[in-house]
Coordinates of C-alpha atoms in Angstrom, one line a residue:
Chain A
M1 CA 88.5 98.7 123.7
A2 CA 91.7 99.3 125.6
S3 CA 90.8 100.6 129.0
G4 CA 92.6 100.5 132.3
P5 CA 96.1 101.6 133.0
R6 CA 98.1 102.6 130.0
E7 CA 101.8 102.8 129.7
K8 CA 103.2 106.1 128.5
F9 CA 105.1 106.3 125.1
D10 CA 108.4 108.2 124.9
N11 CA 107.5 109.8 121.5
P12 CA 105.4 112.9 122.3
V13 CA 103.3 112.6 119.1
V14 CA 102.5 109.0 119.7
E15 CA 101.7 109.7 123.3
W16 CA 99.4 112.6 122.3
I17 CA 97.4 110.4 120.0
D18 CA 97.5 107.4 122.3
S19 CA 96.2 109.2 125.3
R20 CA 93.2 110.3 123.2
L21 CA 92.7 107.1 121.1
P22 CA 94.8 104.2 122.4
V23 CA 95.5 102.6 119.0
F24 CA 99.2 102.2 119.8
T25 CA 98.5 100.5 123.1
L26 CA 96.0 98.3 121.3
M27 CA 98.5 97.3 118.5
N28 CA 101.2 96.7 121.1
K29 CA 98.9 94.5 123.2
E30 CA 97.5 92.5 120.3
Y31 CA 100.5 92.3 118.0
G32 CA 103.6 93.3 120.1
V33 CA 103.7 91.6 123.4
F34 CA 100.7 89.3 122.7
P35 CA 101.6 86.0 124.4
T36 CA 101.6 83.3 121.7
P37 CA 102.3 79.5 122.1
K38 CA 106.0 78.9 121.4
N39 CA 105.5 75.6 119.5
F40 CA 103.9 76.9 116.3
N41 CA 104.9 75.1 113.1
Y42 CA 104.7 76.5 109.6
F43 CA 101.0 75.5 109.3
W44 CA 100.4 78.5 111.6
N45 CA 101.6 80.9 108.8
F46 CA 98.5 80.5 106.7
G47 CA 96.2 82.8 108.6
A48 CA 98.6 85.7 107.9
I49 CA 99.1 84.5 104.3
A50 CA 95.3 84.5 103.7
M51 CA 95.1 88.0 105.1
F52 CA 97.9 89.1 102.7
M53 CA 96.0 87.5 99.8
L54 CA 92.7 89.3 100.8
V55 CA 94.5 92.6 100.7
T56 CA 96.2 91.7 97.4
M57 CA 92.8 90.9 95.9
I58 CA 91.2 94.1 97.1
V59 CA 94.1 96.3 95.9
S60 CA 94.4 94.6 92.5
G61 CA 90.6 94.5 92.2
I62 CA 90.0 98.1 92.8
V63 CA 92.5 99.0 90.1
L64 CA 91.0 96.6 87.6
A65 CA 87.5 98.0 88.4
M66 CA 88.8 101.4 87.1
H67 CA 89.3 99.8 83.7
Y68 CA 86.5 97.3 83.5
T69 CA 83.1 97.8 81.9
A70 CA 80.2 95.8 83.3
N71 CA 78.1 95.5 80.1
V72 CA 77.6 92.4 78.0
G73 CA 78.5 94.3 74.9
M74 CA 81.8 95.6 76.3
A75 CA 82.9 93.4 79.2
F76 CA 85.0 90.9 77.2
D77 CA 86.6 93.7 75.2
S78 CA 87.4 95.8 78.2
V79 CA 89.2 92.8 79.8
E80 CA 91.2 92.3 76.5
R81 CA 92.0 96.0 76.6
I82 CA 93.3 95.7 80.2
M83 CA 95.5 92.8 78.9
R84 CA 96.8 94.7 75.8
D85 CA 96.6 98.4 76.3
V86 CA 96.4 99.4 79.9
N87 CA 99.9 100.0 81.3
G88 CA 100.8 96.9 83.3
G89 CA 97.2 95.8 83.0
W90 CA 98.3 92.2 82.1
L91 CA 100.2 92.0 85.4
I92 CA 97.4 93.4 87.5
R93 CA 94.9 91.0 86.0
Y94 CA 97.2 88.0 86.3
I95 CA 97.8 89.0 89.9
H96 CA 94.1 89.1 90.5
M97 CA 93.2 85.9 88.5
N98 CA 95.9 83.8 90.1
G99 CA 95.4 85.6 93.4
A100 CA 92.0 84.0 93.7
S101 CA 93.6 80.5 93.4
F102 CA 96.3 81.3 95.9
F103 CA 93.8 82.8 98.3
F104 CA 91.9 79.5 98.2
I105 CA 95.2 77.5 98.5
A106 CA 96.0 79.4 101.7
V107 CA 92.5 79.0 103.1
F108 CA 92.3 75.3 102.3
I109 CA 95.6 74.7 104.2
H110 CA 94.5 77.0 107.0
M111 CA 91.2 75.0 107.3
F112 CA 93.2 71.7 107.2
R113 CA 95.4 73.0 110.0
G114 CA 92.3 73.8 112.1
M115 CA 90.9 70.3 111.6
Y116 CA 94.2 68.5 112.2
Y117 CA 95.0 70.2 115.4
G118 CA 91.4 70.5 116.7
S119 CA 91.4 74.3 116.6
Y120 CA 87.6 74.3 116.3
K121 CA 87.1 72.7 119.7
Q122 CA 85.9 74.5 122.9
P123 CA 86.4 77.4 123.4
R124 CA 87.1 78.2 119.7
E125 CA 83.8 77.1 118.2
L126 CA 82.7 80.6 117.2
L127 CA 86.1 81.4 115.8
W128 CA 85.8 78.3 113.6
I129 CA 82.3 79.2 112.5
L130 CA 83.3 82.7 111.5
G131 CA 86.0 81.1 109.4
V132 CA 83.4 78.9 107.6
V133 CA 81.4 82.0 107.0
I134 CA 84.4 83.7 105.4
F135 CA 84.9 80.6 103.3
L136 CA 81.3 80.8 102.1
L137 CA 81.6 84.5 101.3
M138 CA 84.8 83.8 99.4
M139 CA 83.1 81.1 97.3
A140 CA 80.3 83.5 96.4
T141 CA 82.8 86.3 95.6
A142 CA 85.0 84.1 93.5
F143 CA 82.0 82.7 91.5
M144 CA 80.8 86.2 90.7
G145 CA 84.2 87.4 89.8
Y146 CA 84.6 84.6 87.3
V147 CA 81.5 85.7 85.5
L148 CA 82.9 89.3 84.9
P149 CA 85.2 88.6 81.9
W150 CA 82.1 87.4 80.1
G151 CA 83.8 84.5 78.3
Q152 CA 82.1 81.2 77.5
M153 CA 83.0 79.6 80.8
S154 CA 81.8 82.8 82.6
Y155 CA 78.5 82.7 80.9
W156 CA 77.8 78.9 81.1
G157 CA 79.2 78.6 84.6
A158 CA 76.8 81.4 85.7
T159 CA 74.0 79.6 83.9
V160 CA 74.6 76.2 85.5
I161 CA 75.2 77.6 89.0
T162 CA 72.2 80.0 89.1
N163 CA 70.1 77.2 87.7
L164 CA 70.9 75.2 90.9
F165 CA 68.4 77.5 92.7
S166 CA 65.6 76.3 90.4
A167 CA 65.8 73.0 92.2
I168 CA 64.2 74.7 95.2
P169 CA 60.6 73.4 95.3
L170 CA 57.7 75.8 94.4
V171 CA 59.6 79.2 94.4
G172 CA 62.8 78.0 92.6
E173 CA 62.0 79.4 89.2
K174 CA 61.0 82.8 90.7
I175 CA 64.2 83.0 92.7
V176 CA 66.2 82.3 89.5
T177 CA 64.4 85.0 87.6
L178 CA 65.1 87.4 90.6
L179 CA 68.8 86.5 90.5
W180 CA 69.0 87.0 86.8
G181 CA 66.9 90.1 86.6
G182 CA 65.5 88.6 83.4
F183 CA 64.8 85.2 81.8
S184 CA 68.4 84.1 81.2
V185 CA 71.9 85.2 82.3
D186 CA 72.2 88.6 80.6
N187 CA 73.2 92.2 81.1
P188 CA 71.3 92.8 84.4
T189 CA 72.9 89.7 85.8
L190 CA 76.4 90.8 84.8
N191 CA 75.8 94.3 86.2
R192 CA 74.6 93.1 89.6
F193 CA 77.4 90.5 89.9
F194 CA 79.9 93.2 89.3
A195 CA 78.3 95.4 92.1
L196 CA 78.3 92.4 94.5
H197 CA 81.8 91.3 93.5
Y198 CA 83.0 94.7 94.5
L199 CA 81.1 94.8 97.7
M200 CA 81.7 91.3 99.1
P201 CA 85.5 91.6 99.8
F202 CA 84.7 94.4 102.3
V203 CA 82.1 92.2 103.9
I204 CA 84.8 89.5 104.1
F205 CA 87.1 92.0 105.6
A206 CA 84.6 92.8 108.3
V207 CA 84.1 89.1 109.2
V208 CA 87.9 88.6 109.2
F209 CA 88.0 91.4 111.8
L210 CA 85.5 89.4 113.9
H211 CA 87.5 86.2 113.3
V212 CA 90.7 87.8 114.5
W213 CA 89.0 89.5 117.4
A214 CA 87.6 86.1 118.5
L215 CA 91.1 84.6 118.1
H216 CA 92.6 87.2 120.4
V217 CA 90.0 86.5 123.1
T218 CA 90.7 82.7 123.2
G219 CA 94.3 82.9 122.1
S220 CA 95.8 80.6 119.4
N221 CA 95.6 76.8 119.5
N222 CA 99.0 75.1 118.9
P223 CA 100.4 71.8 117.6
A224 CA 100.2 70.1 121.0
G225 CA 96.5 71.2 121.4
I226 CA 97.0 72.1 125.1
E227 CA 96.5 75.6 126.6
P228 CA 99.6 77.6 127.6
K229 CA 99.9 77.5 131.4
T230 CA 103.0 79.5 132.3
K231 CA 105.2 82.2 130.8
K232 CA 107.5 79.4 129.7
D233 CA 104.9 78.2 127.2
T234 CA 104.6 81.4 125.2
L235 CA 106.6 84.0 123.3
P236 CA 105.7 87.6 122.5
F237 CA 104.1 87.8 119.0
H238 CA 106.7 90.4 117.9
P239 CA 109.5 89.7 116.9
Y240 CA 109.1 85.9 117.0
Y241 CA 106.0 85.4 114.9
T242 CA 106.1 88.5 112.8
M243 CA 109.4 87.1 111.6
K244 CA 108.2 83.5 111.1
D245 CA 105.0 84.8 109.3
T246 CA 107.1 87.0 107.1
F247 CA 109.4 84.2 106.1
G248 CA 106.6 81.8 105.3
L249 CA 104.8 84.6 103.4
L250 CA 107.8 85.2 101.2
V251 CA 108.1 81.5 100.3
F252 CA 104.4 81.5 99.5
I253 CA 104.7 84.7 97.4
I254 CA 107.6 83.1 95.4
V255 CA 105.4 80.2 94.3
Y256 CA 102.5 82.7 93.6
A257 CA 104.8 84.8 91.5
L258 CA 106.0 81.8 89.5
F259 CA 102.4 81.2 88.4
V260 CA 101.7 84.9 87.7
F261 CA 104.8 85.3 85.5
Y262 CA 105.4 81.9 84.0
A263 CA 102.0 80.0 84.0
P264 CA 99.3 82.7 84.4
D265 CA 96.7 80.7 82.5
Y266 CA 97.6 77.3 83.9
L267 CA 94.8 77.3 86.5
G268 CA 92.2 78.7 84.1
H269 CA 90.2 77.4 81.1
P270 CA 91.0 78.3 77.5
D271 CA 87.2 78.5 76.8
N272 CA 87.0 81.7 78.8
Y273 CA 89.0 83.5 76.1
T274 CA 86.0 83.0 73.7
P275 CA 83.3 85.6 74.1
A276 CA 80.1 84.5 75.8
N277 CA 77.6 83.0 73.3
P278 CA 74.1 82.0 74.6
L279 CA 73.6 79.8 71.5
V280 CA 76.6 77.6 71.9
T281 CA 77.6 75.6 74.9
P282 CA 81.2 74.5 75.5
A283 CA 81.5 70.8 75.2
H284 CA 82.7 70.4 78.8
I285 CA 81.7 72.9 81.5
V286 CA 83.9 72.8 84.6
P287 CA 84.2 75.3 87.5
E288 CA 87.5 76.7 88.7
W289 CA 89.6 74.1 90.5
Y290 CA 88.8 75.2 94.0
F291 CA 85.1 74.3 93.4
L292 CA 85.7 70.9 91.9
P293 CA 85.2 68.7 95.0
F294 CA 81.9 70.4 95.7
Y295 CA 80.9 70.2 92.0
A296 CA 81.6 66.4 92.2
M297 CA 79.3 66.1 95.2
L298 CA 76.6 68.1 93.2
R299 CA 76.9 65.6 90.4
A300 CA 77.2 62.5 92.6
I301 CA 73.4 62.3 93.1
T302 CA 72.2 61.0 89.7
F303 CA 69.0 59.3 91.0
D304 CA 65.7 60.5 92.3
I305 CA 64.8 59.7 95.9
G306 CA 61.2 58.7 96.2
I307 CA 58.8 56.1 97.6
P308 CA 59.9 52.7 96.3
F309 CA 57.7 50.9 93.7
T310 CA 55.8 54.1 92.9
D311 CA 56.4 57.0 90.6
I312 CA 56.3 59.5 93.5
T313 CA 59.5 61.5 93.8
I314 CA 60.3 63.3 97.1
I315 CA 63.7 64.6 96.2
S316 CA 64.6 64.8 92.5
A317 CA 68.2 64.1 91.5
K318 CA 68.8 67.8 90.9
L319 CA 67.5 68.9 94.3
G320 CA 69.4 66.0 95.9
G321 CA 72.7 67.1 94.3
V322 CA 72.1 70.7 95.4
L323 CA 71.3 69.7 99.0
T324 CA 74.4 67.4 99.1
M325 CA 76.6 70.2 98.0
F326 CA 75.4 72.9 100.4
G327 CA 75.2 70.3 103.1
S328 CA 78.9 69.6 102.8
I329 CA 79.6 73.1 104.0
A330 CA 76.9 73.0 106.7
L331 CA 78.7 70.0 108.1
L332 CA 81.8 72.2 108.6
I333 CA 79.7 74.6 110.7
L334 CA 78.6 71.6 112.9
L335 CA 82.1 70.2 113.2
P336 CA 82.7 71.4 116.8
W337 CA 79.7 69.4 117.9
L338 CA 80.3 66.3 115.8
D339 CA 83.8 65.8 117.2
T340 CA 83.6 66.1 120.9
H341 CA 86.7 64.2 121.8
P342 CA 88.5 65.9 124.7
I343 CA 91.9 65.7 123.0
R344 CA 92.4 68.4 120.4
S345 CA 95.5 67.6 118.4
A346 CA 95.7 64.7 115.9
R347 CA 99.2 64.1 117.2
Y348 CA 97.7 62.4 120.2
R349 CA 94.8 60.8 118.3
P350 CA 96.3 58.2 115.9
L351 CA 92.9 56.9 114.7
F352 CA 91.5 60.4 114.1
R353 CA 94.7 61.2 112.3
T354 CA 94.4 58.3 109.9
F355 CA 90.7 59.0 109.1
L356 CA 91.4 62.7 108.6
L357 CA 94.3 62.1 106.2
L358 CA 92.1 59.7 104.3
F359 CA 89.5 62.5 104.3
V360 CA 92.0 64.8 102.6
V361 CA 92.8 62.1 100.0
V362 CA 89.1 61.6 99.3
F363 CA 88.6 65.4 99.0
V364 CA 91.4 65.7 96.5
F365 CA 90.0 62.7 94.6
L366 CA 86.6 64.3 94.5
G367 CA 88.3 67.2 92.9
Y368 CA 89.6 64.9 90.2
V369 CA 86.1 63.4 89.7
G370 CA 84.6 67.0 89.4
S371 CA 87.1 67.9 86.7
Q372 CA 86.1 65.0 84.4
P373 CA 83.2 64.9 82.0
A374 CA 80.0 63.4 83.6
D375 CA 80.2 60.3 81.4
A376 CA 83.9 59.5 82.2
T377 CA 84.9 56.1 83.4
L378 CA 87.7 54.8 85.7
G379 CA 88.6 51.3 84.7
P380 CA 85.4 49.4 84.0
L381 CA 83.2 51.6 86.2
P382 CA 81.6 55.0 85.5
L383 CA 83.4 57.7 87.4
S384 CA 80.1 58.9 88.9
V385 CA 80.1 55.7 91.1
F386 CA 83.4 56.9 92.6
G387 CA 81.9 60.4 93.0
L388 CA 79.1 58.8 95.0
L389 CA 81.6 56.8 97.1
G390 CA 83.7 59.8 97.8
T391 CA 80.6 61.8 98.8
A392 CA 79.6 58.9 101.1
Y393 CA 83.0 59.0 102.8
Y394 CA 82.8 62.8 103.2
Y395 CA 79.5 62.6 104.9
G396 CA 80.4 59.4 106.8
F397 CA 83.5 61.1 108.2
F398 CA 81.5 63.9 109.8
L399 CA 78.3 62.1 110.7
V400 CA 79.6 58.6 111.7
I401 CA 83.4 58.4 112.1
L402 CA 83.8 61.6 114.2
P403 CA 81.0 60.9 116.7
W404 CA 82.2 57.3 117.0
L405 CA 85.8 58.3 117.6
S406 CA 84.7 60.9 120.2
K407 CA 83.3 58.1 122.3
N408 CA 85.7 55.3 121.6
E409 CA 89.2 56.6 120.7
K410 CA 91.6 56.3 123.7
G411 CA 94.3 58.6 122.4
R412 CA 97.9 59.0 123.6
D413 CA 99.0 60.7 126.8
L414 CA 99.2 64.5 126.6
P415 CA 102.4 66.3 127.6
A416 CA 102.2 68.2 130.8
S417 CA 102.9 71.6 129.1
I418 CA 103.8 73.2 125.8
H419 CA 107.3 73.8 127.2
E420 CA 107.7 70.1 128.0
S421 CA 106.4 69.0 124.5
V422 CA 109.0 71.2 122.8
L423 CA 111.8 69.9 124.9
G424 CA 110.6 66.3 124.2
Chain B
M1 CA 47.7 98.2 148.7
A2 CA 45.8 95.8 146.6
A3 CA 44.8 98.5 144.2
K4 CA 48.4 99.5 143.8
T5 CA 49.6 96.0 143.0
K6 CA 46.8 95.7 140.4
N7 CA 47.9 99.0 138.8
N8 CA 51.5 97.7 138.6
Q9 CA 50.4 94.6 136.9
D10 CA 48.3 96.6 134.5
G11 CA 51.3 98.8 133.8
E12 CA 53.4 95.8 133.0
T13 CA 50.9 94.2 130.6
R14 CA 50.4 97.5 128.9
R15 CA 54.2 97.9 128.5
D16 CA 54.5 94.4 127.1
F17 CA 51.7 95.1 124.6
L18 CA 53.2 98.4 123.6
Q19 CA 56.6 96.7 123.1
L20 CA 55.1 93.9 121.0
T21 CA 53.1 96.1 118.8
A22 CA 55.9 98.6 118.3
G23 CA 58.2 95.6 117.4
A24 CA 55.6 94.2 115.0
F25 CA 55.1 97.6 113.3
G26 CA 58.8 98.0 113.1
A27 CA 59.2 94.6 111.4
V28 CA 56.4 95.2 108.9
G29 CA 57.9 98.7 108.2
A30 CA 61.4 97.2 107.6
G31 CA 59.8 94.6 105.3
A32 CA 57.9 97.3 103.4
V33 CA 61.1 99.3 102.9
A34 CA 63.1 96.2 101.9
W35 CA 60.6 95.0 99.3
P36 CA 61.2 97.8 96.6
F37 CA 64.9 97.1 96.8
I38 CA 64.4 93.4 96.4
N39 CA 61.8 93.9 93.7
S40 CA 64.1 96.2 91.8
L41 CA 66.2 93.1 91.0
N42 CA 63.3 91.5 89.2
P43 CA 63.1 91.9 85.4
A44 CA 62.7 95.5 84.5
K45 CA 60.1 96.9 82.1
D46 CA 62.4 96.9 79.1
T47 CA 63.4 93.4 79.8
L48 CA 59.7 92.4 80.0
A49 CA 59.0 94.3 76.8
L50 CA 61.4 92.0 75.0
S51 CA 59.6 88.9 76.2
T52 CA 57.7 88.2 73.0
T53 CA 59.3 87.4 69.7
E54 CA 57.6 87.3 66.3
V55 CA 58.8 84.9 63.7
D56 CA 58.1 84.7 60.0
L57 CA 58.0 81.0 59.0
T58 CA 57.8 81.5 55.2
P59 CA 61.5 80.9 54.4
V60 CA 61.7 77.7 56.4
E61 CA 61.4 74.7 54.0
I62 CA 60.3 71.3 55.0
G63 CA 63.0 69.5 56.9
Q64 CA 64.8 72.7 57.8
S65 CA 65.2 74.2 61.3
I66 CA 65.8 77.7 62.5
T67 CA 67.0 79.1 65.8
V68 CA 65.6 82.4 67.1
M69 CA 66.2 84.2 70.4
W70 CA 63.4 84.6 72.9
R71 CA 64.1 86.1 76.3
G72 CA 67.8 85.5 75.7
K73 CA 67.3 81.8 75.1
P74 CA 67.6 79.9 71.9
V75 CA 64.2 78.7 70.5
F76 CA 64.3 75.8 68.0
I77 CA 61.7 75.9 65.2
R78 CA 61.7 72.8 63.0
H79 CA 59.5 72.3 59.9
R80 CA 59.0 68.6 60.3
T81 CA 58.8 66.1 57.5
Q82 CA 56.0 63.7 57.3
E83 CA 58.3 60.8 58.5
E84 CA 59.4 62.8 61.5
I85 CA 55.8 63.5 62.5
E86 CA 54.8 59.9 62.1
E87 CA 57.9 58.8 64.1
A88 CA 57.0 61.1 66.9
R89 CA 53.3 59.9 66.9
E90 CA 54.1 56.2 66.8
V91 CA 55.8 56.2 70.2
D92 CA 54.0 54.6 73.1
T93 CA 54.0 57.3 75.8
A94 CA 54.2 54.7 78.5
D95 CA 57.8 54.1 77.5
L96 CA 58.7 57.7 78.0
R97 CA 60.5 59.3 80.9
D98 CA 58.4 62.5 80.7
K99 CA 55.1 61.2 79.4
Q100 CA 53.7 63.5 76.7
T101 CA 52.0 62.8 73.4
D102 CA 53.3 64.6 70.3
E103 CA 49.8 66.1 69.9
D104 CA 50.2 67.9 73.2
R105 CA 53.4 69.5 72.2
V106 CA 52.5 71.1 68.9
E107 CA 49.9 73.6 67.6
K108 CA 50.3 72.4 64.0
P109 CA 51.9 69.0 63.4
E110 CA 54.5 70.3 60.8
W111 CA 55.8 73.0 63.1
L112 CA 57.7 72.0 66.2
V113 CA 58.7 74.9 68.5
L114 CA 61.0 74.2 71.5
V115 CA 63.2 76.0 74.0
G116 CA 66.6 74.8 72.9
I117 CA 68.0 74.3 76.4
C118 CA 68.7 70.8 77.7
T119 CA 66.7 70.1 80.8
H120 CA 69.7 68.5 82.5
L121 CA 72.2 71.3 83.2
G122 CA 71.2 74.0 80.6
C123 CA 73.4 73.3 77.6
V124 CA 72.2 73.9 74.1
P125 CA 71.7 70.6 72.2
V126 CA 72.9 70.2 68.6
G127 CA 70.9 68.9 65.7
Q128 CA 69.5 72.1 64.2
K129 CA 71.5 71.5 61.0
N130 CA 71.1 68.3 59.0
T131 CA 74.9 67.8 59.2
E132 CA 74.9 67.8 63.0
P133 CA 74.5 64.7 65.1
R134 CA 70.9 64.2 66.1
G135 CA 71.2 61.4 68.5
D136 CA 69.6 57.9 68.3
F137 CA 66.1 59.3 67.8
G138 CA 66.5 61.8 65.0
G139 CA 65.8 64.9 67.1
W140 CA 68.5 66.6 69.1
F141 CA 71.6 65.5 70.9
C142 CA 73.2 67.3 73.9
P143 CA 77.0 66.9 73.7
C144 CA 77.5 67.9 77.3
H145 CA 76.3 64.8 79.0
G146 CA 74.8 62.8 76.2
S147 CA 71.0 63.3 76.3
H148 CA 69.0 62.2 73.2
Y149 CA 65.8 63.9 72.2
D150 CA 63.3 62.6 69.6
T151 CA 61.6 64.3 66.7
S152 CA 59.1 65.8 69.2
G153 CA 61.9 67.0 71.5
R154 CA 61.1 64.4 74.1
I155 CA 63.9 62.9 76.3
R156 CA 64.6 59.4 75.2
K157 CA 68.0 58.5 76.6
G158 CA 70.6 60.1 78.8
P159 CA 70.5 62.1 82.1
A160 CA 68.0 64.9 81.3
P161 CA 64.9 64.6 83.5
K162 CA 62.4 66.3 81.2
N163 CA 61.4 66.9 77.6
L164 CA 62.6 70.1 75.9
A165 CA 60.2 72.8 77.0
V166 CA 57.5 74.1 74.6
P167 CA 57.3 77.9 75.0
P168 CA 53.9 79.6 74.9
Y169 CA 53.3 80.7 71.3
E170 CA 50.4 81.3 68.9
F171 CA 50.0 81.4 65.1
T172 CA 49.3 85.0 64.2
S173 CA 48.8 83.9 60.6
D174 CA 49.4 80.7 58.6
T175 CA 53.0 81.5 58.3
S176 CA 54.0 83.5 61.4
I177 CA 54.1 82.9 65.1
K178 CA 54.4 85.0 68.2
I179 CA 56.4 83.4 71.0
G180 CA 55.8 84.5 74.5

């Protein structure tokens, strides 16, 4: 990686290593003197925070795996044993359980930051796509992790989500049997989910490495959304942003710790403290909070799509829901080509800013819709109507509003440089 | 000169051909190696061995229902009363969402055998006990999203798209069946 002229280090041991394998030169180049836009706000903390959460999840997860038993007869009890008998087991499990939620909080904010300041635009498209890939891997990992305690929500969540694949025409049922390793969610399913849940964080780690690599090729975007031009526009990463990241991280950890110590089960479901029972379904199956908006989109399609006035169905309600849900993530991948407006930052695009903030409101509202029973109502109307409206806005934002704005939004005048934007 | 050019062209086509065939063989080989790994995730022999369940029906009185496990799923067996059978047979199939006659769904009219999994999102409907709610049509009721099934296990009201599935089964004697 690091080739070309290398500066000598004073410490002879460091110099001995660095002249053979220039890791110190690399670290200094990428994290020491790395020129970073000087106008970052606190939104730029969340990449580092997400990285911290990934490491926290891996460390706590490895320790938990040493006490956990992936067998339907023993899984639930082994988790209870971790909670009651293993030294500090309750703490490690609560760190891991709430860590998943806080990892998602960090990543959602990180993604919002990217959308608001146009960080996905040329030349950072691939950087953005790698981020979406990480998000997908995180969702798969979190889903499989939630199955492991083998409580009622674990079991029925796994049943509902794996059944989604049965919506695939022709081969759907075969795929579901392959996923289960049997004819229902059972021991083979639990066993393989555990193996994959252990593997996938390391895959995520590898993609994060590519994500950071791509970041260091293009350099960071910034709140003004314009590229640094002179030395006046940047600061060395250390100590300026190592300090700012550390400060933000500590504030984040305080909130995280409040949940771990004072409300460890607030974000979970009491039903998951009942052992899995294939014969009894909980009255109200809901996924974890970070899946709720997507779950709402899954349930928004309650009608078959077919040829009018005939009985012929082209897309059943079930398949329609599945396509809508996965499509909502596919749109994120396409984002750099749906929004082609030359201005990056929403600061200088008032219309885009309004529609994007409305998008956030709708996304949170979809989360609420997803958390309610399917037959719930809001005022006189069934809630599913609002789910459908929210889904329509989600799709409309990407497929209609963004392309339209790209052509028609005038935008404000950009500052001449980052330095100038900071000085006002 | 001309001969040499021709040779060169021959050499290139031959190289293309070798490259293509080598690539194709490599791809087939990779697939052949991948298949056992993927197939190992399919149901194992012991799982398949459990795929039939035999049930003795003697203790089930008229009007009673029992739940047995088959392939990890609940199977509902109801010893139907004469009224329940008549109710199921009087329905005009044209009015049904999933059009099936009761005759198509049973081997013997008094014994109704169903996979007890709602065809909507996979919940287990209630109604196996006389004390449980059985919905508007006297069969089963799914509390998750409110699907009503009739005394033949057919969907009559609510979001489920299909009737409760009938598993493959046969009567091994007058009073026992083998499911699967």
